[in-house]
Amino acid sequence: MKARVTVTLKTGILDPQGKAIEGALKSLGVDGVASVRQGKVFDIELAGADKAKAEAALKEAADKLLANTVIENYAIELKA
Amino acid sequence: MKAAILVFPGINRDRDMARALKLISGHEPAMVWHAETSLPVGTDLVVVPGGFSYGDYLRCGAIAARAPVMDAVRDYAAKGGLVLGVCNGFQILCESGLLPGVLMRNAGLKFICHDVHLRVERSDTPFTRGYNAGQVIRVPVAHGEGNYEADEETIKRLEGEGRVLYRYCSADGVVDEASNINGAAQSIAGIVNDRGNVLGMMPHPENHVEDIMGCTDGRGLFAGLVQHLEKAA
């Protein structure tokens, strides 16, 4: 089973990297960019086919390591 | 003083720290590998040094914070043992939950590597008793992620409980935006936990302890710790 965990900064947390990317896009002349927030994507392959178990493992992974929940949110997406 | 310095892959300030501690306390610190599950018997100070543990992968300090030795450090801190984290060590202590908040990318995005001035906010703690309250010291910083942030309530509590021990300031001790090198909330350079036995700070006091370094302002921190431990013994 495959899964994707997306980690994003919580709203209100200053994101200097996103700001720099936003500035770079503007200087490249990419039109219509209002703002950029950057984050991380983890593509994870899971052993076994139990969906509930996979979700529990991914939640544990995100809480324990992948995200720092002081400043970040995460979303788990299971793929068939 | 029986200090233990934690060593993680990618840490590079461990020997600077060992040299400073030996110089000021007269005792050779123990170097403790991250895979250990206990600290040497009789340890009275744990130091998490600076560097780039695990290449700063994922988030600075995130992987080191989950190393086996950190469980031992958590137990040790829970019993009131003194823990000092410098630079990457501060990041590791935040990631491990021993200190609140997080060190974000510097507001100006650049890696900052030069001397800064710090105002010592109080002198009645084991980590500051070698200084006077309000004293300005000069120590180097070297970090890309030193921008301390926490939620509003946490910042309020840190300030209310006098847990900000070191703050970035100008040469004459003024805390302002210009001297806040990395954009940290409240110009925070170093904080302690609620019990006051765990300090995390971004600057490197261990790099200003000998005349050859051009400045010895960092000595006070270690001398204060030695004094505190002697008094406690």
PDB file of C-alpha atoms in Angstrom:
ATOM      1  CA  MET A   1       0.000   0.000   0.000  1.00  0.00           C
ATOM      2  CA  LYS A   2       1.194   3.486  -0.798  1.00  0.00           C
ATOM      3  CA  ALA A   3       0.570   6.638   1.122  1.00  0.00           C
ATOM      4  CA  ARG A   4       1.430  10.299   1.045  1.00  0.00           C
ATOM      5  CA  VAL A   5       1.920  12.458   4.102  1.00  0.00           C
ATOM      6  CA  THR A   6       1.874  16.193   3.454  1.00  0.00           C
ATOM      7  CA  VAL A   7       3.335  18.498   6.084  1.00  0.00           C
ATOM      8  CA  THR A   8       2.503  22.192   5.970  1.00  0.00           C
ATOM      9  CA  LEU A   9       3.189  25.133   8.257  1.00  0.00           C
ATOM     10  CA  LYS A  10       0.285  26.207  10.418  1.00  0.00           C
ATOM     11  CA  THR A  11      -1.356  29.482   9.468  1.00  0.00           C
ATOM     12  CA  GLY A  12       0.203  32.447  11.179  1.00  0.00           C
ATOM     13  CA  ILE A  13       3.657  30.826  11.347  1.00  0.00           C
ATOM     14  CA  LEU A  14       6.174  32.991   9.521  1.00  0.00           C
ATOM     15  CA  ASP A  15       7.610  31.159   6.500  1.00  0.00           C
ATOM     16  CA  PRO A  16      10.816  32.892   5.320  1.00  0.00           C
ATOM     17  CA  GLN A  17      11.449  30.193   2.696  1.00  0.00           C
ATOM     18  CA  GLY A  18       7.963  30.566   1.223  1.00  0.00           C
ATOM     19  CA  LYS A  19       8.489  34.337   1.123  1.00  0.00           C
ATOM     20  CA  ALA A  20      11.797  33.896  -0.738  1.00  0.00           C
ATOM     21  CA  ILE A  21      10.163  31.534  -3.252  1.00  0.00           C
ATOM     22  CA  GLU A  22       7.325  34.007  -3.688  1.00  0.00           C
ATOM     23  CA  GLY A  23       9.870  36.756  -4.396  1.00  0.00           C
ATOM     24  CA  ALA A  24      11.720  34.552  -6.891  1.00  0.00           C
ATOM     25  CA  LEU A  25       8.512  33.733  -8.765  1.00  0.00           C
ATOM     26  CA  LYS A  26       7.674  37.410  -8.990  1.00  0.00           C
ATOM     27  CA  SER A  27      11.145  38.263 -10.270  1.00  0.00           C
ATOM     28  CA  LEU A  28      10.786  35.483 -12.880  1.00  0.00           C
ATOM     29  CA  GLY A  29       7.719  37.297 -14.138  1.00  0.00           C
ATOM     30  CA  VAL A  30       5.268  34.510 -13.219  1.00  0.00           C
ATOM     31  CA  ASP A  31       1.977  36.350 -13.194  1.00  0.00           C
ATOM     32  CA  GLY A  32      -0.768  36.100 -10.630  1.00  0.00           C
ATOM     33  CA  VAL A  33       1.157  34.691  -7.641  1.00  0.00           C
ATOM     34  CA  ALA A  34      -0.362  36.230  -4.536  1.00  0.00           C
ATOM     35  CA  SER A  35       1.599  34.277  -1.908  1.00  0.00           C
ATOM     36  CA  VAL A  36       3.581  31.051  -1.370  1.00  0.00           C
ATOM     37  CA  ARG A  37       3.792  28.743   1.642  1.00  0.00           C
ATOM     38  CA  GLN A  38       6.183  25.820   1.357  1.00  0.00           C
ATOM     39  CA  GLY A  39       6.004  22.401   2.980  1.00  0.00           C
ATOM     40  CA  LYS A  40       7.103  18.763   2.691  1.00  0.00           C
ATOM     41  CA  VAL A  41       5.751  15.643   1.021  1.00  0.00           C
ATOM     42  CA  PHE A  42       6.596  12.097   2.170  1.00  0.00           C
ATOM     43  CA  ASP A  43       5.755   9.180  -0.117  1.00  0.00           C
ATOM     44  CA  ILE A  44       5.639   6.082   2.035  1.00  0.00           C
ATOM     45  CA  GLU A  45       5.216   2.465   1.068  1.00  0.00           C
ATOM     46  CA  LEU A  46       3.590   0.281   3.677  1.00  0.00           C
ATOM     47  CA  ALA A  47       3.955  -3.442   4.208  1.00  0.00           C
ATOM     48  CA  GLY A  48       0.637  -5.259   4.597  1.00  0.00           C
ATOM     49  CA  ALA A  49      -2.804  -4.457   3.263  1.00  0.00           C
ATOM     50  CA  ASP A  50      -4.737  -3.531   6.421  1.00  0.00           C
ATOM     51  CA  LYS A  51      -5.997  -0.005   5.872  1.00  0.00           C
ATOM     52  CA  ALA A  52      -6.731   0.746   9.529  1.00  0.00           C
ATOM     53  CA  LYS A  53      -3.299  -0.440  10.596  1.00  0.00           C
ATOM     54  CA  ALA A  54      -1.655   1.612   7.865  1.00  0.00           C
ATOM     55  CA  GLU A  55      -3.506   4.728   8.947  1.00  0.00           C
ATOM     56  CA  ALA A  56      -2.525   4.195  12.551  1.00  0.00           C
ATOM     57  CA  ALA A  57       1.137   3.704  11.592  1.00  0.00           C
ATOM     58  CA  LEU A  58       1.136   6.835   9.442  1.00  0.00           C
ATOM     59  CA  LYS A  59      -0.449   8.885  12.187  1.00  0.00           C
ATOM     60  CA  GLU A  60       2.188   7.647  14.627  1.00  0.00           C
ATOM     61  CA  ALA A  61       4.951   8.447  12.117  1.00  0.00           C
ATOM     62  CA  ALA A  62       3.624  11.950  11.567  1.00  0.00           C
ATOM     63  CA  ASP A  63       3.124  12.695  15.263  1.00  0.00           C
ATOM     64  CA  LYS A  64       6.437  11.236  16.370  1.00  0.00           C
ATOM     65  CA  LEU A  65       8.741  12.437  13.633  1.00  0.00           C
ATOM     66  CA  LEU A  66       7.511  13.725  10.285  1.00  0.00           C
ATOM     67  CA  ALA A  67       5.811  16.838  11.647  1.00  0.00           C
ATOM     68  CA  ASN A  68       6.632  19.161  14.493  1.00  0.00           C
ATOM     69  CA  THR A  69       3.083  19.782  15.616  1.00  0.00           C
ATOM     70  CA  VAL A  70       4.112  22.985  17.392  1.00  0.00           C
ATOM     71  CA  ILE A  71       4.350  24.683  14.005  1.00  0.00           C
ATOM     72  CA  GLU A  72       3.175  22.162  11.416  1.00  0.00           C
ATOM     73  CA  ASN A  73      -0.010  20.413  10.339  1.00  0.00           C
ATOM     74  CA  TYR A  74      -0.086  17.146   8.439  1.00  0.00           C
ATOM     75  CA  ALA A  75      -2.480  15.335   6.157  1.00  0.00           C
ATOM     76  CA  ILE A  76      -2.465  11.596   5.456  1.00  0.00           C
ATOM     77  CA  GLU A  77      -3.609  10.231   2.122  1.00  0.00           C
ATOM     78  CA  LEU A  78      -3.816   6.478   1.492  1.00  0.00           C
ATOM     79  CA  LYS A  79      -3.568   5.309  -2.093  1.00  0.00           C
ATOM     80  CA  ALA A  80      -4.910   2.040  -3.395  1.00  0.00           C
TER      81      ALA A  80
ATOM     82  CA  MET B   1      31.946  18.635  37.732  1.00  0.00           C
ATOM     83  CA  LYS B   2      31.089  15.375  35.987  1.00  0.00           C
ATOM     84  CA  ALA B   3      29.852  16.578  32.639  1.00  0.00           C
ATOM     85  CA  ALA B   4      28.578  14.313  29.866  1.00  0.00           C
ATOM     86  CA  ILE B   5      28.627  15.586  26.289  1.00  0.00           C
ATOM     87  CA  LEU B   6      26.272  13.859  23.880  1.00  0.00           C
ATOM     88  CA  VAL B   7      27.687  12.942  20.493  1.00  0.00           C
ATOM     89  CA  PHE B   8      25.461  12.460  17.456  1.00  0.00           C
ATOM     90  CA  PRO B   9      26.575  11.853  13.873  1.00  0.00           C
ATOM     91  CA  GLY B  10      27.080  15.282  12.312  1.00  0.00           C
ATOM     92  CA  ILE B  11      27.776  17.110  15.585  1.00  0.00           C
ATOM     93  CA  ASN B  12      30.968  19.164  15.265  1.00  0.00           C
ATOM     94  CA  ARG B  13      31.174  21.404  18.342  1.00  0.00           C
ATOM     95  CA  ASP B  14      31.530  18.527  20.803  1.00  0.00           C
ATOM     96  CA  ARG B  15      35.289  18.912  21.147  1.00  0.00           C
ATOM     97  CA  ASP B  16      35.096  22.695  21.538  1.00  0.00           C
ATOM     98  CA  MET B  17      32.669  22.073  24.370  1.00  0.00           C
ATOM     99  CA  ALA B  18      34.890  19.392  25.935  1.00  0.00           C
ATOM    100  CA  ARG B  19      37.881  21.727  25.813  1.00  0.00           C
ATOM    101  CA  ALA B  20      35.962  24.589  27.428  1.00  0.00           C
ATOM    102  CA  LEU B  21      34.580  22.369  30.193  1.00  0.00           C
ATOM    103  CA  LYS B  22      37.992  20.838  30.926  1.00  0.00           C
ATOM    104  CA  LEU B  23      39.598  24.271  30.995  1.00  0.00           C
ATOM    105  CA  ILE B  24      37.092  25.781  33.393  1.00  0.00           C
ATOM    106  CA  SER B  25      36.083  22.844  35.595  1.00  0.00           C
ATOM    107  CA  GLY B  26      39.422  21.012  35.579  1.00  0.00           C
ATOM    108  CA  HIS B  27      37.652  17.750  34.805  1.00  0.00           C
ATOM    109  CA  GLU B  28      37.567  15.842  31.534  1.00  0.00           C
ATOM    110  CA  PRO B  29      33.933  15.428  30.434  1.00  0.00           C
ATOM    111  CA  ALA B  30      32.604  12.046  29.286  1.00  0.00           C
ATOM    112  CA  MET B  31      31.661  11.789  25.609  1.00  0.00           C
ATOM    113  CA  VAL B  32      28.407   9.837  25.318  1.00  0.00           C
ATOM    114  CA  TRP B  33      27.397   8.259  22.017  1.00  0.00           C
ATOM    115  CA  HIS B  34      23.808   8.756  20.908  1.00  0.00           C
ATOM    116  CA  ALA B  35      23.019   5.024  20.899  1.00  0.00           C
ATOM    117  CA  GLU B  36      23.701   4.697  24.655  1.00  0.00           C
ATOM    118  CA  THR B  37      20.659   4.120  26.818  1.00  0.00           C
ATOM    119  CA  SER B  38      22.105   5.554  30.016  1.00  0.00           C
ATOM    120  CA  LEU B  39      24.332   8.381  31.209  1.00  0.00           C
ATOM    121  CA  PRO B  40      27.565   7.794  33.179  1.00  0.00           C
ATOM    122  CA  VAL B  41      26.919   7.345  36.902  1.00  0.00           C
ATOM    123  CA  GLY B  42      27.297  10.597  38.811  1.00  0.00           C
ATOM    124  CA  THR B  43      26.752  12.883  35.803  1.00  0.00           C
ATOM    125  CA  ASP B  44      25.936  16.370  37.100  1.00  0.00           C
ATOM    126  CA  LEU B  45      25.702  18.207  33.775  1.00  0.00           C
ATOM    127  CA  VAL B  46      24.528  16.969  30.372  1.00  0.00           C
ATOM    128  CA  VAL B  47      25.597  19.047  27.383  1.00  0.00           C
ATOM    129  CA  VAL B  48      23.986  18.772  23.967  1.00  0.00           C
ATOM    130  CA  PRO B  49      26.558  20.474  21.737  1.00  0.00           C
ATOM    131  CA  GLY B  50      26.249  22.262  18.431  1.00  0.00           C
ATOM    132  CA  GLY B  51      26.755  21.071  14.887  1.00  0.00           C
ATOM    133  CA  PHE B  52      24.586  19.532  12.242  1.00  0.00           C
ATOM    134  CA  SER B  53      23.244  16.285  13.666  1.00  0.00           C
ATOM    135  CA  TYR B  54      22.015  14.017  10.873  1.00  0.00           C
ATOM    136  CA  GLY B  55      22.808  16.754   8.374  1.00  0.00           C
ATOM    137  CA  ASP B  56      19.826  18.799   9.595  1.00  0.00           C
ATOM    138  CA  TYR B  57      17.671  16.355   7.614  1.00  0.00           C
ATOM    139  CA  LEU B  58      13.895  16.637   8.072  1.00  0.00           C
ATOM    140  CA  ARG B  59      14.178  19.505  10.606  1.00  0.00           C
ATOM    141  CA  CYS B  60      17.184  20.666  12.609  1.00  0.00           C
ATOM    142  CA  GLY B  61      17.565  18.384  15.608  1.00  0.00           C
ATOM    143  CA  ALA B  62      14.488  16.299  14.771  1.00  0.00           C
ATOM    144  CA  ILE B  63      16.245  12.969  14.298  1.00  0.00           C
ATOM    145  CA  ALA B  64      18.758  13.414  17.125  1.00  0.00           C
ATOM    146  CA  ALA B  65      15.872  14.241  19.479  1.00  0.00           C
ATOM    147  CA  ARG B  66      14.561  10.685  18.947  1.00  0.00           C
ATOM    148  CA  ALA B  67      17.923   8.960  19.629  1.00  0.00           C
ATOM    149  CA  PRO B  68      18.044   6.345  22.432  1.00  0.00           C
ATOM    150  CA  VAL B  69      20.231   8.521  24.690  1.00  0.00           C
ATOM    151  CA  MET B  70      17.556  11.221  24.759  1.00  0.00           C
ATOM    152  CA  ASP B  71      15.264   8.984  26.840  1.00  0.00           C
ATOM    153  CA  ALA B  72      18.023   8.874  29.439  1.00  0.00           C
ATOM    154  CA  VAL B  73      18.371  12.670  29.211  1.00  0.00           C
ATOM    155  CA  ARG B  74      14.611  13.096  29.692  1.00  0.00           C
ATOM    156  CA  ASP B  75      14.730  10.907  32.845  1.00  0.00           C
ATOM    157  CA  TYR B  76      17.769  12.809  34.084  1.00  0.00           C
ATOM    158  CA  ALA B  77      16.087  16.189  33.504  1.00  0.00           C
ATOM    159  CA  ALA B  78      12.882  14.974  35.157  1.00  0.00           C
ATOM    160  CA  LYS B  79      14.944  14.322  38.305  1.00  0.00           C
ATOM    161  CA  GLY B  80      16.235  17.891  38.219  1.00  0.00           C
ATOM    162  CA  GLY B  81      19.596  17.227  36.514  1.00  0.00           C
ATOM    163  CA  LEU B  82      21.201  20.158  34.688  1.00  0.00           C
ATOM    164  CA  VAL B  83      21.059  20.098  30.881  1.00  0.00           C
ATOM    165  CA  LEU B  84      22.694  22.656  28.591  1.00  0.00           C
ATOM    166  CA  GLY B  85      21.962  22.710  24.857  1.00  0.00           C
ATOM    167  CA  VAL B  86      23.908  24.997  22.553  1.00  0.00           C
ATOM    168  CA  CYS B  87      22.954  25.790  18.946  1.00  0.00           C
ATOM    169  CA  ASN B  88      21.977  22.442  17.385  1.00  0.00           C
ATOM    170  CA  GLY B  89      21.708  21.310  21.017  1.00  0.00           C
ATOM    171  CA  PHE B  90      19.000  23.943  21.613  1.00  0.00           C
ATOM    172  CA  GLN B  91      17.196  22.717  18.501  1.00  0.00           C
ATOM    173  CA  ILE B  92      17.450  19.119  19.728  1.00  0.00           C
ATOM    174  CA  LEU B  93      16.077  20.055  23.178  1.00  0.00           C
ATOM    175  CA  CYS B  94      13.093  21.807  21.553  1.00  0.00           C
ATOM    176  CA  GLU B  95      12.438  18.866  19.233  1.00  0.00           C
ATOM    177  CA  SER B  96      12.670  16.435  22.157  1.00  0.00           C
ATOM    178  CA  GLY B  97      10.035  18.331  24.112  1.00  0.00           C
ATOM    179  CA  LEU B  98      12.424  19.280  26.923  1.00  0.00           C
ATOM    180  CA  LEU B  99      12.005  22.941  25.962  1.00  0.00           C
ATOM    181  CA  PRO B 100       8.949  24.620  24.434  1.00  0.00           C
ATOM    182  CA  GLY B 101       8.855  26.246  21.013  1.00  0.00           C
ATOM    183  CA  VAL B 102      10.931  25.743  17.909  1.00  0.00           C
ATOM    184  CA  LEU B 103      13.914  27.247  16.071  1.00  0.00           C
ATOM    185  CA  MET B 104      12.814  28.385  12.621  1.00  0.00           C
ATOM    186  CA  ARG B 105      14.820  29.485   9.592  1.00  0.00           C
ATOM    187  CA  ASN B 106      16.496  32.864  10.240  1.00  0.00           C
ATOM    188  CA  ALA B 107      14.123  35.645   9.196  1.00  0.00           C
ATOM    189  CA  GLY B 108      16.742  36.954   6.757  1.00  0.00           C
ATOM    190  CA  LEU B 109      17.275  33.423   5.348  1.00  0.00           C
ATOM    191  CA  LYS B 110      21.075  33.723   5.635  1.00  0.00           C
ATOM    192  CA  PHE B 111      23.384  31.576   7.724  1.00  0.00           C
ATOM    193  CA  ILE B 112      24.732  33.929  10.399  1.00  0.00           C
ATOM    194  CA  CYS B 113      28.282  33.425  11.618  1.00  0.00           C
ATOM    195  CA  HIS B 114      29.730  36.265  13.690  1.00  0.00           C
ATOM    196  CA  ASP B 115      29.962  37.627  17.223  1.00  0.00           C
ATOM    197  CA  VAL B 116      26.797  38.930  18.838  1.00  0.00           C
ATOM    198  CA  HIS B 117      26.024  40.683  22.099  1.00  0.00           C
ATOM    199  CA  LEU B 118      23.769  39.092  24.648  1.00  0.00           C
ATOM    200  CA  ARG B 119      22.102  40.638  27.634  1.00  0.00           C
ATOM    201  CA  VAL B 120      22.055  38.376  30.682  1.00  0.00           C
ATOM    202  CA  GLU B 121      18.541  38.857  32.015  1.00  0.00           C
ATOM    203  CA  ARG B 122      19.058  37.504  35.535  1.00  0.00           C
ATOM    204  CA  SER B 123      21.925  36.127  37.571  1.00  0.00           C
ATOM    205  CA  ASP B 124      20.074  33.889  40.045  1.00  0.00           C
ATOM    206  CA  THR B 125      20.137  30.683  37.969  1.00  0.00           C
ATOM    207  CA  PRO B 126      22.776  27.931  37.647  1.00  0.00           C
ATOM    208  CA  PHE B 127      23.269  29.013  34.018  1.00  0.00           C
ATOM    209  CA  THR B 128      23.818  32.711  34.687  1.00  0.00           C
ATOM    210  CA  ARG B 129      25.275  33.003  38.195  1.00  0.00           C
ATOM    211  CA  GLY B 130      28.687  33.702  36.713  1.00  0.00           C
ATOM    212  CA  TYR B 131      27.322  37.004  35.401  1.00  0.00           C
ATOM    213  CA  ASN B 132      25.497  40.028  36.753  1.00  0.00           C
ATOM    214  CA  ALA B 133      21.898  40.696  35.766  1.00  0.00           C
ATOM    215  CA  GLY B 134      21.890  43.133  32.880  1.00  0.00           C
ATOM    216  CA  GLN B 135      25.502  42.359  31.958  1.00  0.00           C
ATOM    217  CA  VAL B 136      26.302  42.369  28.239  1.00  0.00           C
ATOM    218  CA  ILE B 137      28.522  39.561  26.932  1.00  0.00           C
ATOM    219  CA  ARG B 138      29.979  38.946  23.488  1.00  0.00           C
ATOM    220  CA  VAL B 139      29.826  35.420  22.050  1.00  0.00           C
ATOM    221  CA  PRO B 140      29.729  33.978  18.530  1.00  0.00           C
ATOM    222  CA  VAL B 141      26.715  32.543  16.735  1.00  0.00           C
ATOM    223  CA  ALA B 142      26.787  30.176  13.751  1.00  0.00           C
ATOM    224  CA  HIS B 143      23.356  29.088  12.620  1.00  0.00           C
ATOM    225  CA  GLY B 144      20.827  29.108   9.811  1.00  0.00           C
ATOM    226  CA  GLU B 145      17.857  28.200  12.017  1.00  0.00           C
ATOM    227  CA  GLY B 146      17.961  30.228  15.197  1.00  0.00           C
ATOM    228  CA  ASN B 147      14.735  32.146  14.928  1.00  0.00           C
ATOM    229  CA  TYR B 148      12.968  31.170  18.160  1.00  0.00           C
ATOM    230  CA  GLU B 149       9.195  30.949  17.849  1.00  0.00           C
ATOM    231  CA  ALA B 150       6.436  29.679  20.086  1.00  0.00           C
ATOM    232  CA  ASP B 151       2.731  30.344  20.412  1.00  0.00           C
ATOM    233  CA  GLU B 152       1.684  33.567  22.091  1.00  0.00           C
ATOM    234  CA  GLU B 153       0.712  31.882  25.331  1.00  0.00           C
ATOM    235  CA  THR B 154       4.092  30.142  25.638  1.00  0.00           C
ATOM    236  CA  ILE B 155       5.976  33.389  25.007  1.00  0.00           C
ATOM    237  CA  LYS B 156       3.843  35.116  27.618  1.00  0.00           C
ATOM    238  CA  ARG B 157       4.577  32.362  30.117  1.00  0.00           C
ATOM    239  CA  LEU B 158       8.330  32.416  29.370  1.00  0.00           C
ATOM    240  CA  GLU B 159       8.417  36.166  29.952  1.00  0.00           C
ATOM    241  CA  GLY B 160       6.116  36.067  32.968  1.00  0.00           C
ATOM    242  CA  GLU B 161       8.173  33.381  34.682  1.00  0.00           C
ATOM    243  CA  GLY B 162      11.516  35.017  33.875  1.00  0.00           C
ATOM    244  CA  ARG B 163      12.640  32.085  31.775  1.00  0.00           C
ATOM    245  CA  VAL B 164      14.391  34.119  29.080  1.00  0.00           C
ATOM    246  CA  LEU B 165      17.982  34.133  30.363  1.00  0.00           C
ATOM    247  CA  TYR B 166      19.797  35.508  27.310  1.00  0.00           C
ATOM    248  CA  ARG B 167      18.585  38.050  24.756  1.00  0.00           C
ATOM    249  CA  TYR B 168      20.229  39.477  21.621  1.00  0.00           C
ATOM    250  CA  CYS B 169      21.117  43.116  22.184  1.00  0.00           C
ATOM    251  CA  SER B 170      23.380  45.932  21.008  1.00  0.00           C
ATOM    252  CA  ALA B 171      26.896  46.431  22.416  1.00  0.00           C
ATOM    253  CA  ASP B 172      25.458  48.680  25.104  1.00  0.00           C
ATOM    254  CA  GLY B 173      22.696  46.303  26.071  1.00  0.00           C
ATOM    255  CA  VAL B 174      19.747  47.725  24.161  1.00  0.00           C
ATOM    256  CA  VAL B 175      17.338  45.052  22.915  1.00  0.00           C
ATOM    257  CA  ASP B 176      15.988  46.266  19.586  1.00  0.00           C
ATOM    258  CA  GLU B 177      15.113  45.051  16.115  1.00  0.00           C
ATOM    259  CA  ALA B 178      18.537  45.879  14.687  1.00  0.00           C
ATOM    260  CA  SER B 179      20.339  43.590  17.141  1.00  0.00           C
ATOM    261  CA  ASN B 180      17.808  40.756  16.790  1.00  0.00           C
ATOM    262  CA  ILE B 181      19.961  38.898  14.275  1.00  0.00           C
ATOM    263  CA  ASN B 182      17.583  36.093  13.332  1.00  0.00           C
ATOM    264  CA  GLY B 183      14.136  37.545  14.002  1.00  0.00           C
ATOM    265  CA  ALA B 184      13.555  35.542  17.187  1.00  0.00           C
ATOM    266  CA  ALA B 185      10.429  36.292  19.201  1.00  0.00           C
ATOM    267  CA  GLN B 186      11.286  38.826  21.924  1.00  0.00           C
ATOM    268  CA  SER B 187      14.951  38.674  20.776  1.00  0.00           C
ATOM    269  CA  ILE B 188      15.229  35.367  22.620  1.00  0.00           C
ATOM    270  CA  ALA B 189      18.701  33.794  22.508  1.00  0.00           C
ATOM    271  CA  GLY B 190      18.315  31.382  25.430  1.00  0.00           C
ATOM    272  CA  ILE B 191      15.504  30.006  27.608  1.00  0.00           C
ATOM    273  CA  VAL B 192      15.066  27.556  30.469  1.00  0.00           C
ATOM    274  CA  ASN B 193      12.315  25.005  31.096  1.00  0.00           C
ATOM    275  CA  ASP B 194       9.680  25.577  33.770  1.00  0.00           C
ATOM    276  CA  ARG B 195      11.816  23.908  36.414  1.00  0.00           C
ATOM    277  CA  GLY B 196      14.873  25.965  35.502  1.00  0.00           C
ATOM    278  CA  ASN B 197      17.266  23.021  35.052  1.00  0.00           C
ATOM    279  CA  VAL B 198      17.340  22.841  31.237  1.00  0.00           C
ATOM    280  CA  LEU B 199      18.844  25.717  29.224  1.00  0.00           C
ATOM    281  CA  GLY B 200      18.853  26.011  25.452  1.00  0.00           C
ATOM    282  CA  MET B 201      20.728  28.819  23.701  1.00  0.00           C
ATOM    283  CA  MET B 202      21.754  29.520  20.110  1.00  0.00           C
ATOM    284  CA  PRO B 203      25.099  31.346  20.730  1.00  0.00           C
ATOM    285  CA  HIS B 204      28.327  29.479  21.510  1.00  0.00           C
ATOM    286  CA  PRO B 205      29.762  30.482  24.909  1.00  0.00           C
ATOM    287  CA  GLU B 206      32.286  27.621  24.582  1.00  0.00           C
ATOM    288  CA  ASN B 207      33.975  29.509  21.758  1.00  0.00           C
ATOM    289  CA  HIS B 208      34.834  32.535  23.903  1.00  0.00           C
ATOM    290  CA  VAL B 209      36.733  31.044  26.824  1.00  0.00           C
ATOM    291  CA  GLU B 210      40.439  31.583  26.064  1.00  0.00           C
ATOM    292  CA  ASP B 211      42.501  34.689  25.342  1.00  0.00           C
ATOM    293  CA  ILE B 212      43.538  33.273  21.992  1.00  0.00           C
ATOM    294  CA  MET B 213      39.876  33.368  20.957  1.00  0.00           C
ATOM    295  CA  GLY B 214      39.927  37.147  21.362  1.00  0.00           C
ATOM    296  CA  CYS B 215      37.346  37.192  24.121  1.00  0.00           C
ATOM    297  CA  THR B 216      36.580  35.237  27.294  1.00  0.00           C
ATOM    298  CA  ASP B 217      32.999  36.366  27.910  1.00  0.00           C
ATOM    299  CA  GLY B 218      31.715  32.796  27.605  1.00  0.00           C
ATOM    300  CA  ARG B 219      33.620  31.613  30.673  1.00  0.00           C
ATOM    301  CA  GLY B 220      31.062  33.011  33.095  1.00  0.00           C
ATOM    302  CA  LEU B 221      28.435  30.506  32.035  1.00  0.00           C
ATOM    303  CA  PHE B 222      30.662  27.508  32.755  1.00  0.00           C
ATOM    304  CA  ALA B 223      32.264  29.039  35.851  1.00  0.00           C
ATOM    305  CA  GLY B 224      28.768  29.684  37.196  1.00  0.00           C
ATOM    306  CA  LEU B 225      27.792  26.061  36.619  1.00  0.00           C
ATOM    307  CA  VAL B 226      30.943  24.852  38.399  1.00  0.00           C
ATOM    308  CA  GLN B 227      30.177  27.164  41.328  1.00  0.00           C
ATOM    309  CA  HIS B 228      26.574  26.000  41.461  1.00  0.00           C
ATOM    310  CA  LEU B 229      27.579  22.326  41.503  1.00  0.00           C
ATOM    311  CA  GLU B 230      30.258  22.872  44.152  1.00  0.00           C
ATOM    312  CA  LYS B 231      27.731  24.606  46.367  1.00  0.00           C
ATOM    313  CA  ALA B 232      25.209  21.843  45.840  1.00  0.00           C
ATOM    314  CA  ALA B 233      27.749  19.102  46.643  1.00  0.00           C
TER     315      ALA B 233
END
